[in-house]
Amino acid sequence: MRIGEIETLTGLSAGTIRYWEERGLVSFDRSGNSYRKIDSETVRLLEKIKLFRELGVAVADIKLWRDGLLSER
């Protein structure tokens, strides 16, 4: 799936998706043509990270949550 398709599904910009990928908040398997493979679980994760950011949660804290070191509560 091309990053533009992910943008359409999530409402996120390509730059944001790439930034989160670089920071380890989300990772994508790649197909033979280097397109990101994305499933519904990954879309839900992107939407959850988007919500955290909208609520003002720092990227570093989201990374801790993603790594299982910080709970949502």
Coordinates of C-alpha atoms in Angstrom, one line a residue:
M1 CA 0.0 0.0 0.0
R2 CA 1.3 3.4 -0.9
I3 CA 1.7 6.0 1.8
G4 CA -1.0 8.1 0.1
E5 CA -3.5 5.3 0.7
I6 CA -2.6 5.2 4.4
E7 CA -3.1 9.0 4.5
T8 CA -6.6 8.6 3.1
L9 CA -7.5 5.8 5.6
T10 CA -6.2 7.6 8.6
G11 CA -6.3 11.4 7.8
L12 CA -2.6 11.6 8.7
S13 CA 0.0 13.3 6.5
A14 CA 2.7 11.3 4.9
G15 CA 5.3 13.2 6.9
T16 CA 3.6 12.3 10.2
I17 CA 3.4 8.6 9.2
R18 CA 7.1 8.6 8.2
Y19 CA 8.1 10.5 11.4
W20 CA 6.2 8.0 13.6
E21 CA 7.8 5.1 11.7
E22 CA 11.3 6.7 12.3
R23 CA 10.5 7.1 16.0
G24 CA 9.4 3.5 16.3
L25 CA 5.8 4.2 17.1
V26 CA 4.7 2.1 14.2
S27 CA 6.4 -0.3 11.9
F28 CA 5.4 -1.7 8.5
D29 CA 6.4 -4.8 6.7
R30 CA 7.3 -4.1 3.2
S31 CA 6.3 -5.9 0.0
G32 CA 8.7 -6.8 -2.8
N33 CA 8.1 -3.4 -4.4
S34 CA 8.8 -1.6 -1.0
Y35 CA 5.2 -0.6 -0.5
R36 CA 4.1 -0.6 3.2
K37 CA 1.9 -3.6 4.1
I38 CA -0.9 -2.4 6.3
D39 CA -3.8 -4.2 7.9
S40 CA -6.7 -3.1 10.0
E41 CA -4.8 -3.5 13.2
T42 CA -2.1 -1.1 12.0
V43 CA -4.8 1.4 10.9
R44 CA -6.3 1.2 14.5
L45 CA -2.8 1.7 16.0
L46 CA -2.2 4.8 13.8
E47 CA -5.6 6.2 14.8
K48 CA -4.9 5.5 18.5
I49 CA -1.5 7.3 18.2
K50 CA -3.2 10.2 16.4
L51 CA -5.7 10.5 19.3
F52 CA -2.8 10.4 21.9
R53 CA -1.1 13.2 20.0
E54 CA -4.4 15.2 19.8
L55 CA -4.6 14.9 23.6
G56 CA -1.1 16.2 23.9
V57 CA 0.7 13.0 24.8
A58 CA 4.4 13.3 24.0
V59 CA 5.9 11.1 21.3
A60 CA 8.4 9.7 23.9
D61 CA 5.5 8.7 26.1
I62 CA 3.7 7.0 23.2
K63 CA 6.8 5.1 22.5
L64 CA 7.0 3.9 26.1
W65 CA 3.3 2.8 25.8
R66 CA 4.1 1.1 22.5
D67 CA 7.0 -0.7 24.1
G68 CA 4.7 -1.9 26.9
L69 CA 6.5 0.2 29.6
L70 CA 3.6 2.6 30.2
S71 CA -0.1 1.8 30.5
E72 CA -2.9 3.8 29.0
R73 CA -4.3 4.5 32.5

